PDB file of C-alpha atoms in Angstrom:
ATOM      1  CA  MET A   1       3.585  86.953 132.447  1.00 52.00           C
ATOM      2  CA  ARG A   2       5.702  83.836 132.216  1.00 48.00           C
ATOM      3  CA  THR A   3       5.167  80.291 133.399  1.00 41.00           C
ATOM      4  CA  VAL A   4       7.356  77.820 135.278  1.00 38.00           C
ATOM      5  CA  LEU A   5       8.020  75.981 132.019  1.00 38.00           C
ATOM      6  CA  GLY A   6      11.002  78.201 131.258  1.00 40.00           C
ATOM      7  CA  THR A   7      12.223  81.656 130.364  1.00 39.00           C
ATOM      8  CA  LEU A   8       9.782  82.975 127.785  1.00 42.00           C
ATOM      9  CA  VAL A   9       9.066  86.492 126.738  1.00 43.00           C
ATOM     10  CA  CYS A  10       5.413  87.435 126.841  1.00 51.00           C
ATOM     11  CA  VAL A  11       4.634  86.206 123.327  1.00 41.00           C
ATOM     12  CA  ALA A  12       2.772  83.114 122.151  1.00 38.00           C
ATOM     13  CA  LEU A  13       0.575  81.874 119.278  1.00 35.00           C
ATOM     14  CA  GLY A  14      -1.810  83.677 116.962  1.00 37.00           C
ATOM     15  CA  THR A  15      -2.015  86.692 114.657  1.00 37.00           C
ATOM     16  CA  LEU A  16      -3.910  89.913 114.875  1.00 37.00           C
ATOM     17  CA  ALA A  17      -7.137  89.712 112.906  1.00 36.00           C
ATOM     18  CA  THR A  18      -7.937  93.422 113.040  1.00 37.00           C
ATOM     19  CA  ALA A  19      -6.918  96.349 110.893  1.00 36.00           C
ATOM     20  CA  ALA A  20      -3.339  97.578 110.847  1.00 38.00           C
ATOM     21  CA  PRO A  21      -2.353  99.427 114.030  1.00 41.00           C
ATOM     22  CA  ALA A  22      -2.756 103.170 113.929  1.00 42.00           C
ATOM     23  CA  SER A  23      -0.211 105.590 115.284  1.00 43.00           C
ATOM     24  CA  PRO A  24      -1.196 108.076 117.993  1.00 45.00           C
ATOM     25  CA  ALA A  25      -1.382 110.807 115.329  1.00 43.00           C
ATOM     26  CA  GLN A  26      -4.014 108.734 113.508  1.00 46.00           C
ATOM     27  CA  ASN A  27      -6.241 108.572 116.563  1.00 51.00           C
ATOM     28  CA  PRO A  28      -7.541 112.116 117.039  1.00 48.00           C
ATOM     29  CA  VAL A  29      -9.796 112.422 120.063  1.00 51.00           C
ATOM     30  CA  GLN A  30     -13.269 113.704 119.197  1.00 52.00           C
ATOM     31  CA  ASN A  31     -16.154 114.138 121.648  1.00 49.00           C
ATOM     32  CA  PRO A  32     -13.738 113.003 124.365  1.00 58.00           C
ATOM     33  CA  VAL A  33     -16.026 113.232 127.423  1.00 64.00           C
ATOM     34  CA  GLN A  34     -17.289 109.666 127.648  1.00 79.00           C
ATOM     35  CA  ASN A  35     -18.023 106.841 130.006  1.00 89.00           C
ATOM     36  CA  PRO A  36     -15.090 104.392 130.114  1.00 95.00           C
ATOM     37  CA  PRO A  37     -16.053 100.874 128.991  1.00 94.00           C
ATOM     38  CA  LEU A  38     -15.253  99.354 132.391  1.00 96.00           C
ATOM     39  CA  PRO A  39     -16.505 100.534 135.809  1.00 94.00           C
ATOM     40  CA  TYR A  40     -14.046 102.186 138.152  1.00 96.00           C
ATOM     41  CA  HIS A  41     -14.730 103.797 141.530  1.00 93.00           C
ATOM     42  CA  GLY A  42     -11.217 104.454 142.838  1.00 96.00           C
ATOM     43  CA  PRO A  43      -9.259 107.675 143.311  1.00 96.00           C
ATOM     44  CA  ALA A  44      -6.921 107.495 140.297  1.00 98.00           C
ATOM     45  CA  GLY A  45      -6.696 110.515 138.041  1.00 98.00           C
ATOM     46  CA  GLN A  46      -5.483 108.459 135.079  1.00 98.00           C
ATOM     47  CA  MET A  47      -6.797 105.119 133.864  1.00 98.00           C
ATOM     48  CA  VAL A  48      -5.865 102.785 131.024  1.00 98.00           C
ATOM     49  CA  THR A  49      -8.698 100.468 130.001  1.00 98.00           C
ATOM     50  CA  VAL A  50      -8.064  97.182 128.187  1.00 98.00           C
ATOM     51  CA  THR A  51     -11.278  95.549 126.986  1.00 98.00           C
ATOM     52  CA  ALA A  52     -11.846  92.336 125.057  1.00 98.00           C
ATOM     53  CA  SER A  53     -15.094  91.250 123.415  1.00 97.00           C
ATOM     54  CA  ASP A  54     -15.262  87.971 125.372  1.00 97.00           C
ATOM     55  CA  PRO A  55     -13.144  86.106 127.950  1.00 97.00           C
ATOM     56  CA  SER A  56     -11.402  83.906 125.363  1.00 97.00           C
ATOM     57  CA  SER A  57     -10.487  86.713 122.955  1.00 98.00           C
ATOM     58  CA  THR A  58      -6.762  87.268 122.425  1.00 98.00           C
ATOM     59  CA  THR A  59      -7.203  90.807 121.065  1.00 98.00           C
ATOM     60  CA  ALA A  60      -8.479  93.844 122.899  1.00 98.00           C
ATOM     61  CA  THR A  61      -8.795  97.625 122.750  1.00 98.00           C
ATOM     62  CA  LEU A  62      -6.674  99.961 124.868  1.00 98.00           C
ATOM     63  CA  ILE A  63      -7.747 103.528 125.699  1.00 98.00           C
ATOM     64  CA  ALA A  64      -6.103 106.056 128.030  1.00 98.00           C
ATOM     65  CA  TRP A  65      -8.436 108.217 130.148  1.00 98.00           C
ATOM     66  CA  GLN A  66      -7.878 111.404 132.147  1.00 97.00           C
ATOM     67  CA  ARG A  67     -10.191 112.346 135.010  1.00 96.00           C
ATOM     68  CA  HIS A  68     -11.679 115.849 134.900  1.00 94.00           C
ATOM     69  CA  GLY A  69     -13.843 116.432 137.939  1.00 90.00           C
ATOM     70  CA  SER A  70     -16.577 113.810 137.854  1.00 88.00           C
ATOM     71  CA  HIS A  71     -15.966 112.973 134.188  1.00 92.00           C
ATOM     72  CA  TRP A  72     -13.433 110.984 132.204  1.00 96.00           C
ATOM     73  CA  VAL A  73     -11.870 112.390 129.058  1.00 96.00           C
ATOM     74  CA  ARG A  74     -10.358 110.091 126.458  1.00 96.00           C
ATOM     75  CA  ALA A  75      -6.711 111.134 126.216  1.00 97.00           C
ATOM     76  CA  LEU A  76      -5.237 108.542 123.811  1.00 98.00           C
ATOM     77  CA  GLY A  77      -6.487 105.727 121.645  1.00 98.00           C
ATOM     78  CA  PRO A  78      -8.260 103.515 120.917  1.00 98.00           C
ATOM     79  CA  PHE A  79      -5.287 101.302 120.133  1.00 98.00           C
ATOM     80  CA  PRO A  80      -5.321  97.605 119.130  1.00 98.00           C
ATOM     81  CA  ALA A  81      -3.890  95.359 121.839  1.00 98.00           C
ATOM     82  CA  PHE A  82      -2.998  91.726 122.364  1.00 98.00           C
ATOM     83  CA  VAL A  83      -3.674  89.842 125.591  1.00 98.00           C
ATOM     84  CA  GLY A  84      -2.959  86.299 126.734  1.00 98.00           C
ATOM     85  CA  THR A  85      -3.370  83.222 124.556  1.00 98.00           C
ATOM     86  CA  GLN A  86      -6.102  82.073 126.964  1.00 98.00           C
ATOM     87  CA  GLY A  87      -7.781  85.459 127.016  1.00 98.00           C
ATOM     88  CA  ILE A  88      -8.661  87.476 130.121  1.00 98.00           C
ATOM     89  CA  GLY A  89      -9.459  85.747 133.404  1.00 97.00           C
ATOM     90  CA  GLU A  90      -7.884  84.364 136.554  1.00 96.00           C
ATOM     91  CA  ALA A  91      -4.118  84.473 136.237  1.00 97.00           C
ATOM     92  CA  SER A  92      -1.668  81.954 137.631  1.00 97.00           C
ATOM     93  CA  GLU A  93       1.808  80.612 137.040  1.00 97.00           C
ATOM     94  CA  THR A  94       0.370  77.724 134.990  1.00 95.00           C
ATOM     95  CA  THR A  95      -2.012  79.644 132.694  1.00 96.00           C
ATOM     96  CA  SER A  96      -1.683  82.246 129.968  1.00 97.00           C
ATOM     97  CA  HIS A  97      -4.540  84.466 131.141  1.00 98.00           C
ATOM     98  CA  THR A  98      -4.217  88.213 131.361  1.00 98.00           C
ATOM     99  CA  PRO A  99      -5.516  89.059 134.844  1.00 98.00           C
ATOM    100  CA  ALA A 100      -8.917  90.739 135.048  1.00 98.00           C
ATOM    101  CA  GLY A 101      -9.144  93.652 137.454  1.00 98.00           C
ATOM    102  CA  VAL A 102      -7.640  97.014 138.339  1.00 98.00           C
ATOM    103  CA  TRP A 103      -3.904  97.344 139.029  1.00 98.00           C
ATOM    104  CA  THR A 104      -1.601 100.292 139.638  1.00 98.00           C
ATOM    105  CA  LEU A 105       1.120 101.349 137.192  1.00 98.00           C
ATOM    106  CA  THR A 106       4.085 102.585 139.224  1.00 98.00           C
ATOM    107  CA  GLU A 107       7.311 101.741 137.371  1.00 98.00           C
ATOM    108  CA  ALA A 108       8.748 101.099 133.930  1.00 98.00           C
ATOM    109  CA  PHE A 109      11.778  99.510 132.301  1.00 98.00           C
ATOM    110  CA  GLY A 110      13.272  98.791 128.937  1.00 98.00           C
ATOM    111  CA  ILE A 111      16.263  97.551 127.007  1.00 98.00           C
ATOM    112  CA  GLN A 112      16.428 100.923 125.259  1.00 98.00           C
ATOM    113  CA  PRO A 113      16.967 104.293 126.964  1.00 98.00           C
ATOM    114  CA  THR A 114      13.866 105.921 128.381  1.00 98.00           C
ATOM    115  CA  ASN A 115      11.158 106.993 125.931  1.00 98.00           C
ATOM    116  CA  GLY A 116      10.366 110.006 128.098  1.00 98.00           C
ATOM    117  CA  THR A 117       8.050 108.344 130.584  1.00 98.00           C
ATOM    118  CA  ARG A 118       7.611 110.123 133.910  1.00 98.00           C
ATOM    119  CA  LEU A 119       7.380 106.819 135.770  1.00 98.00           C
ATOM    120  CA  PRO A 120      10.555 105.627 137.518  1.00 98.00           C
ATOM    121  CA  TYR A 121      12.492 103.962 134.681  1.00 98.00           C
ATOM    122  CA  ARG A 122      15.174 101.260 134.720  1.00 98.00           C
ATOM    123  CA  GLN A 123      17.247 100.515 131.616  1.00 98.00           C
ATOM    124  CA  VAL A 124      17.811  96.767 131.798  1.00 98.00           C
ATOM    125  CA  THR A 125      20.667  94.488 130.756  1.00 98.00           C
ATOM    126  CA  GLU A 126      21.145  90.719 130.790  1.00 98.00           C
ATOM    127  CA  ASN A 127      21.782  91.035 134.537  1.00 98.00           C
ATOM    128  CA  ASP A 128      18.181  92.153 135.150  1.00 98.00           C
ATOM    129  CA  TRP A 129      15.568  89.503 135.907  1.00 98.00           C
ATOM    130  CA  TRP A 130      11.917  89.197 136.829  1.00 98.00           C
ATOM    131  CA  VAL A 131      11.661  86.325 139.294  1.00 98.00           C
ATOM    132  CA  SER A 132       8.974  83.669 138.718  1.00 97.00           C
ATOM    133  CA  ASP A 133      10.457  80.989 140.978  1.00 98.00           C
ATOM    134  CA  VAL A 134       7.586  80.276 143.395  1.00 97.00           C
ATOM    135  CA  THR A 135      10.057  79.114 146.069  1.00 97.00           C
ATOM    136  CA  SER A 136      12.055  82.342 146.007  1.00 98.00           C
ATOM    137  CA  PRO A 137      11.552  85.194 148.487  1.00 97.00           C
ATOM    138  CA  PHE A 138      11.997  87.479 145.456  1.00 97.00           C
ATOM    139  CA  TYR A 139       8.978  86.005 143.618  1.00 98.00           C
ATOM    140  CA  ASN A 140       7.347  88.519 141.245  1.00 98.00           C
ATOM    141  CA  THR A 141      10.006  91.191 141.756  1.00 98.00           C
ATOM    142  CA  HIS A 142      12.917  92.608 139.808  1.00 98.00           C
ATOM    143  CA  TYR A 143      16.317  91.199 140.778  1.00 98.00           C
ATOM    144  CA  SER A 144      19.843  91.909 139.536  1.00 98.00           C
ATOM    145  CA  CYS A 145      22.387  89.098 139.133  1.00 98.00           C
ATOM    146  CA  ALA A 146      24.681  87.788 136.438  1.00 98.00           C
ATOM    147  CA  PRO A 147      23.336  84.749 134.572  1.00 97.00           C
ATOM    148  CA  GLY A 148      24.491  81.566 136.271  1.00 97.00           C
ATOM    149  CA  THR A 149      24.933  83.242 139.661  1.00 98.00           C
ATOM    150  CA  CYS A 150      21.349  83.975 140.735  1.00 98.00           C
ATOM    151  CA  SER A 151      19.985  82.678 144.034  1.00 96.00           C
ATOM    152  CA  PHE A 152      16.710  81.603 142.406  1.00 97.00           C
ATOM    153  CA  ASN A 153      15.895  79.076 139.700  1.00 97.00           C
ATOM    154  CA  GLU A 154      16.850  80.971 136.557  1.00 97.00           C
ATOM    155  CA  ALA A 155      14.731  78.634 134.421  1.00 96.00           C
ATOM    156  CA  ALA A 156      11.750  79.999 136.353  1.00 94.00           C
ATOM    157  CA  GLY A 157      12.738  83.596 135.798  1.00 94.00           C
ATOM    158  CA  GLU A 158      12.773  85.996 132.885  1.00 97.00           C
ATOM    159  CA  ASP A 159      16.033  87.625 131.797  1.00 98.00           C
ATOM    160  CA  LEU A 160      14.650  91.011 130.790  1.00 98.00           C
ATOM    161  CA  GLY A 161      17.701  91.991 128.795  1.00 98.00           C
ATOM    162  CA  LYS A 162      17.404  88.953 126.527  1.00 97.00           C
ATOM    163  CA  ALA A 163      13.745  89.444 125.633  1.00 97.00           C
ATOM    164  CA  GLY A 164      14.373  91.430 122.454  1.00 97.00           C
ATOM    165  CA  PRO A 165      12.268  94.256 120.966  1.00 98.00           C
ATOM    166  CA  VAL A 166       9.124  93.421 122.965  1.00 98.00           C
ATOM    167  CA  TYR A 167      10.892  94.835 126.012  1.00 98.00           C
ATOM    168  CA  ASP A 168      12.406  97.861 124.304  1.00 98.00           C
ATOM    169  CA  HIS A 169      10.016  99.678 126.652  1.00 98.00           C
ATOM    170  CA  ALA A 170       7.526  98.307 129.167  1.00 98.00           C
ATOM    171  CA  THR A 171       5.408  99.320 132.141  1.00 98.00           C
ATOM    172  CA  VAL A 172       4.973  96.960 135.082  1.00 98.00           C
ATOM    173  CA  ILE A 173       1.381  95.941 135.864  1.00 98.00           C
ATOM    174  CA  ASP A 174       1.262  95.661 139.657  1.00 98.00           C
ATOM    175  CA  TYR A 175      -0.716  92.419 139.715  1.00 98.00           C
ATOM    176  CA  ASN A 176       0.092  90.079 142.660  1.00 98.00           C
ATOM    177  CA  ARG A 177       2.788  92.297 144.106  1.00 97.00           C
ATOM    178  CA  SER A 178       1.616  93.556 147.527  1.00 91.00           C
ATOM    179  CA  PRO A 179       1.955  90.911 148.764  1.00 93.00           C
ATOM    180  CA  ALA A 180       3.125  88.496 146.100  1.00 97.00           C
ATOM    181  CA  VAL A 181       1.324  85.164 146.510  1.00 98.00           C
ATOM    182  CA  PRO A 182       3.434  82.269 145.130  1.00 97.00           C
ATOM    183  CA  GLY A 183       1.760  80.639 142.146  1.00 97.00           C
ATOM    184  CA  LYS A 184      -0.781  83.413 141.494  1.00 98.00           C
ATOM    185  CA  GLY A 185       1.249  84.646 138.533  1.00 98.00           C
ATOM    186  CA  SER A 186       4.187  86.937 137.874  1.00 98.00           C
ATOM    187  CA  ALA A 187       5.816  89.212 135.289  1.00 98.00           C
ATOM    188  CA  PHE A 188       2.805  91.014 133.860  1.00 98.00           C
ATOM    189  CA  PHE A 189       3.732  94.030 131.764  1.00 98.00           C
ATOM    190  CA  LEU A 190       2.344  96.478 129.229  1.00 99.00           C
ATOM    191  CA  HIS A 191       4.932  96.142 126.477  1.00 98.00           C
ATOM    192  CA  VAL A 192       5.653  96.372 122.754  1.00 98.00           C
ATOM    193  CA  ALA A 193       3.522  94.087 120.580  1.00 98.00           C
ATOM    194  CA  SER A 194       5.180  91.376 118.501  1.00 97.00           C
ATOM    195  CA  GLY A 195       2.127  90.763 116.299  1.00 97.00           C
ATOM    196  CA  LYS A 196       0.965  87.805 118.427  1.00 98.00           C
ATOM    197  CA  PRO A 197      -0.996  87.149 121.614  1.00 98.00           C
ATOM    198  CA  THR A 198       1.025  86.985 124.797  1.00 98.00           C
ATOM    199  CA  ALA A 199       1.559  84.656 127.724  1.00 96.00           C
ATOM    200  CA  GLY A 200      -0.497  87.053 129.872  1.00 98.00           C
ATOM    201  CA  CYS A 201       0.897  90.533 129.303  1.00 98.00           C
ATOM    202  CA  VAL A 202      -0.837  93.352 127.429  1.00 98.00           C
ATOM    203  CA  SER A 203       0.976  94.517 124.296  1.00 98.00           C
ATOM    204  CA  ILE A 204       0.424  97.374 121.856  1.00 98.00           C
ATOM    205  CA  PRO A 205       2.422  98.802 118.929  1.00 98.00           C
ATOM    206  CA  GLY A 206       5.632 100.517 119.959  1.00 98.00           C
ATOM    207  CA  ALA A 207       4.681 104.065 118.906  1.00 98.00           C
ATOM    208  CA  ASP A 208       1.382 103.774 120.773  1.00 98.00           C
ATOM    209  CA  LEU A 209       3.154 102.429 123.859  1.00 98.00           C
ATOM    210  CA  ASP A 210       5.590 105.339 123.803  1.00 98.00           C
ATOM    211  CA  ALA A 211       2.676 107.784 123.708  1.00 98.00           C
ATOM    212  CA  VAL A 212       0.925 106.055 126.612  1.00 98.00           C
ATOM    213  CA  MET A 213       4.092 105.848 128.698  1.00 98.00           C
ATOM    214  CA  ARG A 214       4.858 109.542 128.168  1.00 98.00           C
ATOM    215  CA  TRP A 215       1.286 110.391 129.172  1.00 98.00           C
ATOM    216  CA  LEU A 216       1.392 108.405 132.415  1.00 98.00           C
ATOM    217  CA  ASP A 217       1.971 110.716 135.365  1.00 98.00           C
ATOM    218  CA  PRO A 218       2.844 109.373 138.838  1.00 98.00           C
ATOM    219  CA  ALA A 219       0.973 112.353 140.320  1.00 98.00           C
ATOM    220  CA  GLY A 220      -2.190 110.955 138.723  1.00 98.00           C
ATOM    221  CA  HIS A 221      -1.735 107.574 140.447  1.00 98.00           C
ATOM    222  CA  PRO A 222      -2.437 105.745 137.164  1.00 98.00           C
ATOM    223  CA  VAL A 223      -4.157 102.373 137.024  1.00 98.00           C
ATOM    224  CA  ILE A 224      -4.864  99.799 134.341  1.00 98.00           C
ATOM    225  CA  ASN A 225      -8.391  98.372 134.234  1.00 98.00           C
ATOM    226  CA  ILE A 226      -8.616  95.039 132.359  1.00 98.00           C
ATOM    227  CA  GLY A 227     -11.871  93.257 131.579  1.00 98.00           C
ATOM    228  CA  ILE A 228     -14.611  92.270 129.142  1.00 97.00           C
ATOM    229  CA  SER A 229     -16.657  94.820 127.230  1.00 91.00           C
ATOM    230  CA  PRO A 230     -20.257  95.047 128.443  1.00 85.00           C
ATOM    231  CA  GLN A 231     -22.691  93.502 125.978  1.00 68.00           C
TER     232      GLN A 231
END
């Protein structure tokens, strides 16, 4: 997520205070039939949960779940994650909250070639933007234009190709997209962690992200479920 203050990648202040990230191979799934930590009553066959210990926490835990009949099976994780510098809550264009709720995961992008994800994938360049100009009809969508020629306020947009390693690979979180309400927040992604909290995105280590993105299956209508762990 980015704010109207300028073109910022989804990184901000802070450092991870947990143990070193583990690779997918270091997270063997044992006793996988479990209850996910957040409630979900929709039809999705795949779900990614992102849970923080309290609303102001900037770190969280990400787990991928596969539905089997009436049960959920833990497919990947747990992985350490970063969320917004203001924690999890109500998102907007003027805050750094990661939005709480359930959102679909329908497309992916990255500066690097595809990591094998089955989601529709776009390899981006410096001509690829995510629009955060609240006055633009393209608000909270991808748009292609050469820098200096765009029809929206480029200072209120994110040049995806200039973001660096955090956008080597990313999955779009479909928050505030159908329809997009100006000012409710834009450019929320699941992307590569930089070792710091974000401006509202969810980020995890690159190897873990690759594993999650390869696991995501459009036929499973995957969703991401973001919230606070029950006490």
